[in-house]
Coordinates of C-alpha atoms and ligand atoms in Angstrom, one line a residue:
Chain A
M3 CA 96.7 91.6 112.1
D4 CA 99.8 93.6 111.5
I5 CA 99.7 95.7 108.6
S6 CA 102.8 97.4 106.9
F7 CA 103.2 99.7 104.0
K8 CA 106.6 99.7 102.5
E9 CA 107.3 102.5 99.9
V10 CA 103.9 102.3 98.5
S11 CA 103.0 104.4 95.5
H12 CA 99.9 104.6 93.7
T13 CA 99.2 106.2 90.4
Y14 CA 95.8 106.4 89.0
Q15 CA 95.5 106.1 85.2
P16 CA 99.4 105.6 84.5
N17 CA 100.9 106.7 81.1
S18 CA 97.7 108.9 80.1
P19 CA 97.3 112.6 80.4
F20 CA 95.1 112.0 83.4
E21 CA 97.9 110.3 85.4
Y22 CA 97.8 111.2 88.8
H23 CA 100.4 110.3 91.7
A24 CA 97.7 109.6 94.8
L25 CA 100.3 108.0 97.0
K26 CA 103.9 108.6 96.8
D27 CA 106.5 106.6 98.8
L28 CA 104.5 105.9 101.7
S29 CA 105.7 103.7 104.5
F30 CA 104.2 102.9 107.9
H31 CA 103.4 99.9 110.3
I32 CA 100.2 99.2 112.0
Q33 CA 100.3 96.8 114.7
S34 CA 97.8 94.3 115.6
G35 CA 94.8 95.8 117.9
Q36 CA 95.9 99.4 117.4
F37 CA 93.4 102.1 116.7
V38 CA 94.7 104.4 113.9
A39 CA 93.5 107.6 112.7
I40 CA 94.3 108.7 109.1
V41 CA 93.7 112.4 108.7
G42 CA 94.6 115.0 105.9
H43 CA 93.1 117.4 103.7
T44 CA 90.4 116.6 100.8
G45 CA 92.4 114.8 98.0
S46 CA 95.3 113.9 100.1
G47 CA 94.8 110.2 99.3
K48 CA 93.1 108.7 102.4
S49 CA 90.6 106.7 100.4
T50 CA 93.2 105.6 97.9
L51 CA 95.2 104.3 101.0
I52 CA 92.5 102.4 102.6
Q53 CA 91.5 100.6 99.3
H54 CA 94.9 98.9 99.6
L55 CA 94.0 97.4 102.7
N56 CA 91.7 94.8 101.2
G57 CA 93.3 94.7 97.8
L58 CA 90.8 96.7 96.0
L59 CA 93.6 98.6 94.6
K60 CA 97.3 97.3 94.4
P61 CA 100.3 99.4 94.7
T62 CA 101.9 100.7 91.3
S63 CA 105.1 100.3 93.4
G64 CA 106.1 99.3 96.7
E65 CA 104.5 96.5 98.8
V66 CA 101.5 96.2 101.3
K67 CA 101.3 93.3 103.8
I68 CA 98.3 92.6 105.8
G69 CA 98.8 89.7 108.0
D70 CA 100.0 86.9 105.8
Y71 CA 98.7 88.5 102.7
R72 CA 100.9 90.5 100.3
L73 CA 99.9 92.9 97.9
K74 CA 102.4 94.1 95.1
A75 CA 102.5 95.3 91.7
D76 CA 102.5 92.5 89.0
E77 CA 101.9 89.8 91.7
K78 CA 98.7 88.0 92.1
T79 CA 97.7 88.0 95.4
A80 CA 96.6 84.5 96.7
N81 CA 93.2 84.1 98.2
I82 CA 91.9 87.8 98.0
K83 CA 88.6 86.8 99.1
G84 CA 89.9 85.6 102.2
L85 CA 91.5 88.9 102.7
R86 CA 88.3 90.6 102.3
E87 CA 86.6 88.4 104.7
K88 CA 89.2 89.6 107.4
V89 CA 89.3 93.1 106.6
G90 CA 85.8 94.9 106.7
V91 CA 85.7 98.2 105.2
V92 CA 83.1 100.7 105.7
F93 CA 83.2 103.2 102.8
Q94 CA 82.3 106.8 102.7
Y95 CA 78.3 106.9 102.4
P96 CA 78.0 103.2 103.0
E97 CA 74.4 103.6 102.6
H98 CA 74.8 103.5 98.6
Q99 CA 75.6 99.8 98.7
L100 CA 72.0 98.7 99.9
F101 CA 70.2 96.7 97.4
E102 CA 68.6 93.9 99.1
E103 CA 64.6 93.5 99.4
T104 CA 64.9 93.5 103.2
I105 CA 67.2 94.8 105.9
E106 CA 67.7 91.4 107.0
K107 CA 69.0 90.0 103.7
D108 CA 71.1 93.0 103.1
I109 CA 72.9 92.5 106.5
A110 CA 73.2 88.9 105.7
F111 CA 74.6 89.4 102.3
G112 CA 78.3 89.9 103.1
P113 CA 78.5 87.1 105.8
K114 CA 76.7 84.7 103.2
N115 CA 79.4 85.5 100.5
F116 CA 82.2 84.5 102.8
G117 CA 80.3 81.0 103.5
A118 CA 78.5 81.8 106.8
T119 CA 75.6 79.5 107.2
D120 CA 72.1 80.7 107.9
D121 CA 72.3 79.9 111.5
E122 CA 75.4 81.4 112.0
I123 CA 74.1 84.6 110.5
K124 CA 71.1 84.4 112.6
A125 CA 73.2 84.3 115.6
R126 CA 75.0 87.3 114.6
L127 CA 72.0 89.4 113.6
P128 CA 70.8 90.5 117.4
K129 CA 74.5 91.4 118.2
V130 CA 75.2 93.8 115.1
L131 CA 71.6 95.3 115.5
G132 CA 72.2 96.1 119.0
A133 CA 75.6 97.7 118.2
V134 CA 74.2 100.0 115.5
N135 CA 71.0 100.6 117.6
I136 CA 68.5 99.3 115.0
D137 CA 65.4 97.8 116.2
A138 CA 64.6 94.1 115.1
S139 CA 61.2 94.9 114.3
L140 CA 62.6 96.7 111.1
L141 CA 64.3 93.5 109.7
N142 CA 61.7 92.8 107.1
R143 CA 61.4 96.5 105.9
S144 CA 63.0 97.4 102.8
P145 CA 66.2 99.5 103.4
F146 CA 65.0 102.2 101.0
D147 CA 62.4 103.1 103.4
L148 CA 64.7 104.1 106.2
S149 CA 66.0 107.5 106.9
G150 CA 69.5 108.3 105.7
G151 CA 70.8 107.8 109.2
Q152 CA 69.2 104.6 109.7
M153 CA 70.5 103.3 106.3
R154 CA 73.8 104.1 107.3
R155 CA 73.6 102.0 110.6
V156 CA 72.2 99.1 108.5
A157 CA 75.0 99.3 106.0
I158 CA 77.5 99.3 108.9
A159 CA 76.0 96.5 110.5
G160 CA 76.2 94.5 107.1
V161 CA 80.0 95.0 107.6
L162 CA 80.3 94.1 111.3
A163 CA 78.0 90.8 110.5
M164 CA 81.1 89.7 108.5
E165 CA 82.9 89.9 111.7
P166 CA 86.1 91.2 110.2
E167 CA 89.5 91.2 112.4
V168 CA 90.4 94.5 110.8
L169 CA 87.9 97.2 110.4
V170 CA 88.4 100.0 107.9
L171 CA 86.3 103.0 108.4
D172 CA 86.2 106.0 105.8
E173 CA 84.5 108.9 107.1
P174 CA 81.7 106.7 108.8
T175 CA 79.8 109.6 110.5
A176 CA 80.1 112.4 107.7
G177 CA 76.6 113.7 107.2
L178 CA 75.1 112.3 110.6
D179 CA 73.5 114.4 113.2
P180 CA 76.1 115.2 116.2
K181 CA 74.4 112.8 118.6
G182 CA 74.2 110.0 115.8
Q183 CA 78.0 110.8 115.2
Q184 CA 78.7 110.4 118.8
E185 CA 76.9 107.2 119.1
V186 CA 78.4 105.7 115.9
M187 CA 82.0 106.5 116.9
D188 CA 81.5 105.3 120.6
M189 CA 80.1 102.1 119.1
F190 CA 83.3 101.5 117.1
Y191 CA 85.4 102.1 119.9
R192 CA 83.6 99.8 122.2
L193 CA 83.7 96.9 119.4
H194 CA 87.6 97.7 118.9
H195 CA 88.1 96.9 122.5
E196 CA 85.8 94.2 123.0
K197 CA 86.6 92.2 120.0
G198 CA 90.3 93.2 119.9
L199 CA 90.2 94.6 116.4
T200 CA 92.4 96.6 114.5
T201 CA 90.9 99.7 113.5
I202 CA 91.8 102.0 111.0
L203 CA 89.7 105.4 111.0
V204 CA 89.9 108.1 108.2
T205 CA 88.6 111.3 109.6
H206 CA 88.1 115.1 109.1
S207 CA 87.6 115.5 112.8
M208 CA 90.7 116.0 115.0
E209 CA 88.7 115.7 117.9
D210 CA 87.7 112.2 117.3
A211 CA 91.3 111.3 116.3
L212 CA 92.4 112.7 119.4
K213 CA 89.8 110.8 121.5
Y214 CA 89.8 107.5 119.8
A215 CA 93.2 106.9 118.1
D216 CA 96.3 105.7 119.7
H217 CA 98.2 106.3 116.6
V218 CA 97.7 109.1 114.0
I219 CA 99.0 109.3 110.4
I220 CA 98.8 112.7 108.8
L221 CA 98.8 112.7 104.9
E222 CA 99.7 115.5 102.6
Q223 CA 99.2 115.1 98.9
G224 CA 100.1 111.4 99.1
K225 CA 102.9 111.7 101.3
K226 CA 103.1 111.1 105.0
H227 CA 103.3 114.4 106.8
L228 CA 103.4 113.4 110.5
E229 CA 103.0 110.1 112.3
G230 CA 102.9 109.2 116.0
K231 CA 101.0 109.3 119.0
P232 CA 97.9 111.9 119.0
E233 CA 99.2 113.6 122.2
T234 CA 102.4 114.5 120.4
I235 CA 101.1 115.1 117.0
F236 CA 98.1 117.6 118.0
V237 CA 100.1 119.8 119.8
Q238 CA 102.5 120.9 116.6
K239 CA 100.1 123.8 115.8
D240 CA 102.5 124.9 113.0
R241 CA 103.3 121.7 111.5
L242 CA 99.3 121.1 111.3
K243 CA 98.7 124.6 109.9
Q244 CA 101.2 123.6 107.0
V245 CA 98.6 121.2 105.7
Q246 CA 95.4 123.2 106.5
L247 CA 94.6 121.2 109.8
D248 CA 93.3 122.7 113.1
V249 CA 94.4 121.7 116.6
P250 CA 91.6 119.7 118.3
E251 CA 89.5 121.8 120.6
E252 CA 90.6 120.2 123.7
I253 CA 94.6 121.1 122.9
Q254 CA 93.5 124.5 121.6
F255 CA 91.7 125.0 125.0
L256 CA 94.8 124.0 127.0
M257 CA 97.0 126.1 125.0
D258 CA 94.8 129.2 125.6
L259 CA 94.6 128.3 129.3
E260 CA 98.6 128.3 129.6
A261 CA 99.0 131.4 127.4
R262 CA 96.2 133.3 129.7
L263 CA 96.6 132.1 133.0
G264 CA 99.9 130.0 133.0
I265 CA 98.2 126.7 133.8
K266 CA 100.3 123.9 132.3
I267 CA 98.3 120.7 131.7
T268 CA 99.5 117.8 129.4
Y269 CA 97.0 116.3 127.7
D270 CA 96.4 112.6 128.2
K271 CA 92.8 111.5 127.1
H272 CA 91.3 113.5 129.9
S273 CA 87.4 113.5 130.0
I274 CA 85.8 116.7 130.8
D275 CA 85.5 115.9 134.3
D276 CA 88.9 115.1 134.9
L277 CA 89.9 118.4 133.2
V278 CA 87.7 120.3 135.5
K279 CA 89.3 118.6 138.4
E280 CA 92.9 118.9 137.2
I281 CA 92.4 122.7 136.4
K282 CA 90.8 123.3 139.9
A283 CA 93.6 121.5 141.8
Q284 CA 96.1 123.7 139.8
L285 CA 94.2 126.8 140.4
G286 CA 93.8 126.0 144.2
G287 CA 97.3 124.7 144.2
G288 CA 98.9 127.9 142.7
R289 CA 97.2 130.1 145.3
Chain B
M160 CA 89.0 98.9 81.8
A161 CA 86.9 102.0 81.2
S162 CA 90.0 104.1 81.5
S163 CA 91.6 102.6 78.5
L164 CA 89.0 103.7 76.2
I165 CA 89.4 107.0 75.1
I166 CA 86.5 107.3 72.4
G167 CA 84.2 109.9 74.0
Q168 CA 86.9 111.4 76.3
Y169 CA 88.1 114.9 76.3
V170 CA 91.7 115.5 76.8
P171 CA 92.3 119.5 77.4
A172 CA 95.4 120.9 75.4
D173 CA 96.1 124.4 73.7
S174 CA 95.9 123.3 70.1
V175 CA 94.6 124.6 67.0
V176 CA 92.2 121.9 66.7
H177 CA 90.9 122.5 70.1
K178 CA 90.0 126.1 69.2
L179 CA 88.3 125.3 66.0
D180 CA 84.5 125.9 66.2
P181 CA 82.8 122.7 66.9
R182 CA 80.5 123.2 64.1
T183 CA 83.7 123.2 61.7
K184 CA 84.9 120.2 63.2
I185 CA 81.5 118.3 62.8
M186 CA 81.1 119.3 59.3
M187 CA 84.6 118.5 58.4
I188 CA 84.5 115.0 60.3
F189 CA 81.0 114.2 58.6
T190 CA 82.4 114.9 55.3
F191 CA 85.5 112.9 56.1
V192 CA 83.4 109.9 57.0
I193 CA 81.7 109.9 53.5
I194 CA 84.9 110.7 51.3
V195 CA 87.0 107.9 53.0
F196 CA 84.9 105.6 51.0
F197 CA 85.8 107.4 47.7
A198 CA 89.6 106.3 48.1
N199 CA 90.3 103.6 45.9
N200 CA 93.9 103.4 45.1
A201 CA 97.3 103.6 47.0
Y202 CA 97.7 107.3 46.3
S203 CA 94.3 108.2 47.6
Y204 CA 94.6 106.4 50.8
L205 CA 98.0 107.6 51.2
W206 CA 96.8 111.0 50.8
L207 CA 94.0 110.5 53.5
T208 CA 96.1 109.1 56.0
V209 CA 98.9 111.8 55.7
F210 CA 95.8 114.3 56.3
S211 CA 94.5 112.1 59.3
L212 CA 97.8 111.8 60.9
S213 CA 98.6 115.5 60.6
A214 CA 95.3 116.3 61.9
A215 CA 96.1 114.0 64.9
A216 CA 99.5 115.8 65.3
L217 CA 98.0 119.3 65.5
T218 CA 95.7 118.1 68.4
K219 CA 99.1 117.9 70.6
V220 CA 97.6 114.7 72.2
K221 CA 100.5 112.4 72.9
P222 CA 100.4 109.5 70.0
R223 CA 101.3 106.9 72.6
F224 CA 98.0 107.8 74.4
L225 CA 96.0 107.8 71.0
L226 CA 97.3 104.4 70.1
K227 CA 96.7 103.0 73.5
G228 CA 93.1 104.6 73.3
L229 CA 92.4 102.7 70.2
K230 CA 93.2 99.3 71.8
P231 CA 89.7 98.1 72.0
V232 CA 89.2 98.5 68.4
W233 CA 92.6 97.2 67.4
F234 CA 91.1 93.7 67.5
L235 CA 88.1 94.8 65.1
I236 CA 91.0 96.3 62.5
V237 CA 92.9 93.2 62.6
F238 CA 89.9 90.8 62.4
T239 CA 88.4 92.7 59.3
F240 CA 92.1 92.5 57.8
L241 CA 92.2 88.4 58.3
L242 CA 88.6 88.3 57.3
H243 CA 89.4 89.9 53.9
L244 CA 92.7 87.6 53.8
F245 CA 90.8 84.4 53.8
V246 CA 87.6 85.3 52.0
T247 CA 88.4 87.4 49.1
R248 CA 89.5 85.5 45.9
E249 CA 91.0 88.0 43.3
G250 CA 94.4 88.2 41.6
D251 CA 97.2 85.7 42.0
V252 CA 97.7 83.0 44.5
L253 CA 100.6 84.5 46.6
T254 CA 101.0 81.8 49.2
T255 CA 99.1 79.3 51.4
L256 CA 98.6 80.1 54.9
L257 CA 97.1 77.4 57.4
G258 CA 95.9 75.4 54.5
F259 CA 93.9 78.6 52.9
P260 CA 95.3 79.9 49.3
V261 CA 96.1 83.7 49.9
Y262 CA 95.2 86.0 46.9
S263 CA 97.3 89.0 46.1
G264 CA 93.9 91.1 45.7
A265 CA 92.8 89.7 49.2
L266 CA 96.1 91.1 50.8
I267 CA 95.6 94.4 49.0
Q268 CA 91.7 94.6 49.8
G269 CA 92.3 93.6 53.4
F270 CA 94.9 96.1 53.9
Q271 CA 92.4 99.0 52.3
I272 CA 89.5 98.1 54.3
S273 CA 91.3 97.8 57.6
L274 CA 93.3 101.2 56.9
R275 CA 89.7 102.6 56.0
F276 CA 88.5 101.5 59.3
F277 CA 91.5 102.9 61.2
L278 CA 91.0 106.4 59.8
L279 CA 87.5 106.5 60.3
I280 CA 88.1 105.8 64.0
L281 CA 91.1 107.9 64.4
V282 CA 89.4 110.8 62.9
T283 CA 86.1 110.5 64.7
S284 CA 87.9 110.1 68.0
L285 CA 89.7 113.3 67.3
L286 CA 86.4 115.1 67.6
T287 CA 85.6 113.9 70.9
L288 CA 89.2 114.3 72.1
T289 CA 89.5 118.1 71.4
T290 CA 85.8 119.2 71.8
T291 CA 84.1 119.2 75.1
P292 CA 80.6 117.6 75.3
I293 CA 79.1 120.9 75.7
E294 CA 80.6 122.4 72.7
I295 CA 79.4 119.2 70.8
T296 CA 75.8 119.8 71.9
D297 CA 75.8 123.4 71.3
A298 CA 77.0 122.7 67.6
I299 CA 74.5 120.1 67.2
E300 CA 71.8 122.5 68.4
T301 CA 72.6 125.3 66.0
L302 CA 73.3 123.0 63.1
L303 CA 69.9 121.3 63.7
H304 CA 68.2 124.7 64.2
P305 CA 66.4 124.6 60.7
L306 CA 64.8 121.7 61.5
K307 CA 62.4 123.5 64.1
K308 CA 60.4 124.8 61.2
I309 CA 59.0 121.2 61.0
K310 CA 58.4 121.1 64.7
F311 CA 61.5 118.8 65.4
P312 CA 62.2 119.4 69.4
V313 CA 65.9 120.5 68.6
H314 CA 66.3 122.1 72.1
E315 CA 64.9 119.3 73.9
L316 CA 67.2 116.8 72.0
A317 CA 70.4 118.9 72.9
L318 CA 69.3 118.9 76.4
M319 CA 68.9 115.5 76.8
M320 CA 72.4 114.9 74.9
S321 CA 74.2 117.4 77.3
I322 CA 72.6 115.9 80.6
S323 CA 73.5 112.4 79.4
L324 CA 76.9 113.4 78.4
R325 CA 77.4 115.3 81.9
F326 CA 76.6 112.2 83.8
I327 CA 78.3 109.5 82.0
P328 CA 81.5 110.3 84.0
T329 CA 79.1 110.3 87.2
L330 CA 77.7 107.1 86.5
M331 CA 80.9 105.3 85.6
Q332 CA 82.6 106.7 88.9
E333 CA 79.4 105.6 90.9
T334 CA 79.7 102.1 89.2
E335 CA 83.2 101.7 90.3
K336 CA 82.2 102.9 93.8
I337 CA 79.7 100.6 94.3
S338 CA 81.4 97.6 92.7
K339 CA 84.2 98.2 95.0
A340 CA 81.9 98.3 98.2
Q341 CA 80.3 95.1 97.1
A342 CA 83.6 93.4 96.1
S343 CA 84.6 94.3 99.9
R344 CA 81.5 92.3 100.8
G345 CA 82.6 89.3 99.0
V346 CA 80.9 89.6 95.5
D347 CA 83.1 88.3 92.9
F348 CA 82.6 90.0 89.5
K349 CA 85.4 88.4 87.8
T350 CA 85.5 84.9 88.0
G351 CA 83.1 81.8 88.8
P352 CA 80.4 80.2 86.4
L353 CA 78.4 82.6 84.2
K354 CA 75.3 82.2 86.2
E355 CA 76.9 83.6 89.4
R356 CA 78.7 86.4 87.7
I357 CA 75.3 87.3 86.3
Q358 CA 73.6 87.3 89.7
A359 CA 76.6 89.5 90.8
V360 CA 75.4 92.3 88.8
V361 CA 72.2 92.5 90.8
P362 CA 73.9 94.2 94.0
L363 CA 75.8 96.5 91.6
L364 CA 72.7 97.4 89.3
V365 CA 70.0 98.3 92.0
P366 CA 72.2 101.0 93.8
L367 CA 73.0 102.3 90.7
F368 CA 69.2 102.6 89.5
V369 CA 68.2 104.0 92.6
S370 CA 70.9 106.9 92.8
A371 CA 70.3 107.6 89.0
F372 CA 66.4 108.1 89.8
K373 CA 67.3 110.0 92.7
R374 CA 69.6 112.3 90.7
A375 CA 67.3 112.7 87.9
E376 CA 64.6 113.8 90.4
E377 CA 67.1 116.3 92.1
L378 CA 68.1 117.8 88.7
A379 CA 64.5 118.4 87.7
M380 CA 63.7 120.2 90.9
A381 CA 67.0 122.3 90.9
M382 CA 66.1 123.1 87.0
E383 CA 62.6 124.1 88.1
A384 CA 63.8 126.0 91.0
R385 CA 66.1 128.1 88.8
G386 CA 63.4 129.1 86.4
Y387 CA 64.0 126.7 83.6
R388 CA 60.9 126.6 81.0
G389 CA 62.3 125.3 77.8
G390 CA 64.3 126.6 74.9
E391 CA 61.9 129.5 73.9
G392 CA 63.8 132.9 74.1
R393 CA 66.7 131.3 75.7
T394 CA 70.1 133.2 75.2
R395 CA 73.5 131.5 75.3
L396 CA 76.4 132.2 77.6
R397 CA 78.8 131.1 75.1
E398 CA 77.9 132.1 71.4
L399 CA 79.5 130.0 68.7
E400 CA 81.5 132.0 66.3
I401 CA 83.1 131.4 62.9
V402 CA 86.4 133.0 62.6
A403 CA 89.5 133.3 60.5
R404 CA 90.9 130.0 61.8
D405 CA 87.9 128.0 60.7
Y406 CA 87.9 129.6 57.1
V407 CA 91.5 128.5 57.0
A408 CA 90.7 125.0 58.0
I409 CA 87.7 124.5 55.8
G410 CA 89.9 125.9 52.9
L411 CA 92.4 123.3 53.7
F412 CA 89.9 120.6 54.1
L413 CA 88.4 121.6 50.6
V414 CA 92.1 120.9 49.3
V415 CA 92.2 117.5 50.7
M416 CA 88.9 116.6 49.2
V417 CA 89.8 118.0 45.6
G418 CA 93.2 116.2 46.0
L419 CA 91.3 113.0 46.8
F420 CA 89.2 113.1 43.6
Y421 CA 92.2 113.9 41.6
L422 CA 94.1 110.9 42.8
R423 CA 91.4 108.4 42.6
T424 CA 90.9 106.3 39.7
Ligands
LIG791 N1 89.7 106.7 90.0 C1 90.3 107.8 90.2 N2 91.0 108.1 89.2 C2 91.7 109.1 88.9 N3 92.0 109.8 90.1 C3 91.4 109.3 91.2 C4 90.7 108.3 91.3 N4 90.3 108.2 92.6 C5 90.9 109.3 93.2 N5 91.7 110.0 92.4 C6 92.4 111.3 92.7 O1 93.2 110.9 93.8 C7 93.7 111.9 94.6 C8 93.2 111.4 96.1 O2 91.9 110.8 96.2 P1 91.4 110.3 97.6 O3 90.1 109.8 97.3 O4 92.2 109.3 98.0 O5 91.3 111.4 98.6 P2 90.7 111.6 100.1 O6 92.0 112.0 100.7 O7 90.1 110.4 100.5 O8 89.7 112.8 100.0 P3 88.4 113.1 100.7 O9 88.9 113.7 102.0 O10 87.8 114.3 100.0 O11 87.6 112.0 100.7 C9 92.3 113.0 94.4 O12 93.1 114.2 93.8 C10 91.5 112.4 93.2 O13 91.3 113.2 92.4
LIG792 MG1 88.0 109.9 100.6

């Protein structure tokens, strides 16, 4: 589903001493099937933005369009439940939403609310369990007996089981161990391609944004600071510095390489092996 | 929603009322709550209204915000008024409304009672608007200190109060967060039959309790790790102090009281 923001502003607690403008005049467009990363400093409005994607928040001015659904201030959105079925959101620390007696019931909770039959849910279970790497033998255990990392995976499985068309991820890997982070991100990336999802990822990791996204939006104090392809965004070191963001490791490495050895390589989603090859070729060719 | 209710919410500002010692404020408001009931004619009510509105003005909190924050209690105030209007039968019949006779005494009494109600709520909300929860508990602890003699657990009570006050906003945030997460999973808290709406609370309450217990455990552990062992011999970081400003306030308040007893009949 295409998503577009038109001059969207969001103010928390308007007309009070605690009034806070979390989003200001934000406009952008996300095409169906894109993998978009949203990055920005703490408090820049990322979580506020994504809550507009399934109608948890409404713009205080401007307009949000998600497929055929439209969110506008003072306008009741038709069939908001339908929107929430199509847009799955994995919140920051999703393990806090677990509540059922068993893992199986918790995973089934979302799909059931959206009217999936027991048979349908049964059929989806093995797929989502496989995706998040949770063993089927755990299904009858209480989610509160799991480790933090496992709880996270179960919570993610609960969202995947809704089979959404748009997947919204708010720092899904925060607090996981490095291997777990990589696994979870690779899983989302694979799903994105296999199912043709539209994925919106909020992350503090420039490396992840560079590696997975094909479009990047950088927020700063509720405004759009930069937007574009990761390869062109993440080489603008000065512009990133302005908003306390770093250049991803890979790009920094290539910049150092150019500064010290005069080797110029333009980053194009190289794997490490590819990079090694290219550097070797340039070194060999240069002599 | 929660954001429109200001009773219990602190609004930082640089005003005289904010700077007053919390004990002064608590004592004054406590006394006010009692003397409101002594007002019995137009002059005494006007006198108290002038006092309350001046106090509200001194806090520098925007009037619009104050009125909006009292929104949840407007209903009660209006309800009280209407109740008196239809039930009281004193004085002359002025007119009939919806088939009920309306007496002049009812009009006056209804107006007085709802004004009293309004003043009570306005003034008590001024305390929490201008005083941080910590200051309030500190003040209560010192005010109740004499009760220690009869083995009343003053320190423990104050600690419990400050912990609860400290965690109310956290709990509210958590509630909002979890209800949003569950709403994304298709829970409908707002519409549908009552039975379903009651059931919808379970996915909200379970995670809330789980995290509240976890938090309590962590807090207890952290306090112990930092050597907390009760109120015995404990000194304060912020000492409360009665200064000239407080004497002036108390003096003015006495004038209000004397004036009230002079004006009432
Ligand atoms: N319910 C709320 N009421 C008032 N202000 C809020 C509320 N939620 C968020 N804010 C404020 O809006 C701003 C943006 O918050 P948001 O959660 O969108 O930031 P973020 O970019 O997700 O930050 P982080 O990286 O820390 O998650 C913050 O300054 C925050 O204090
Ligand atoms: Mg956030």
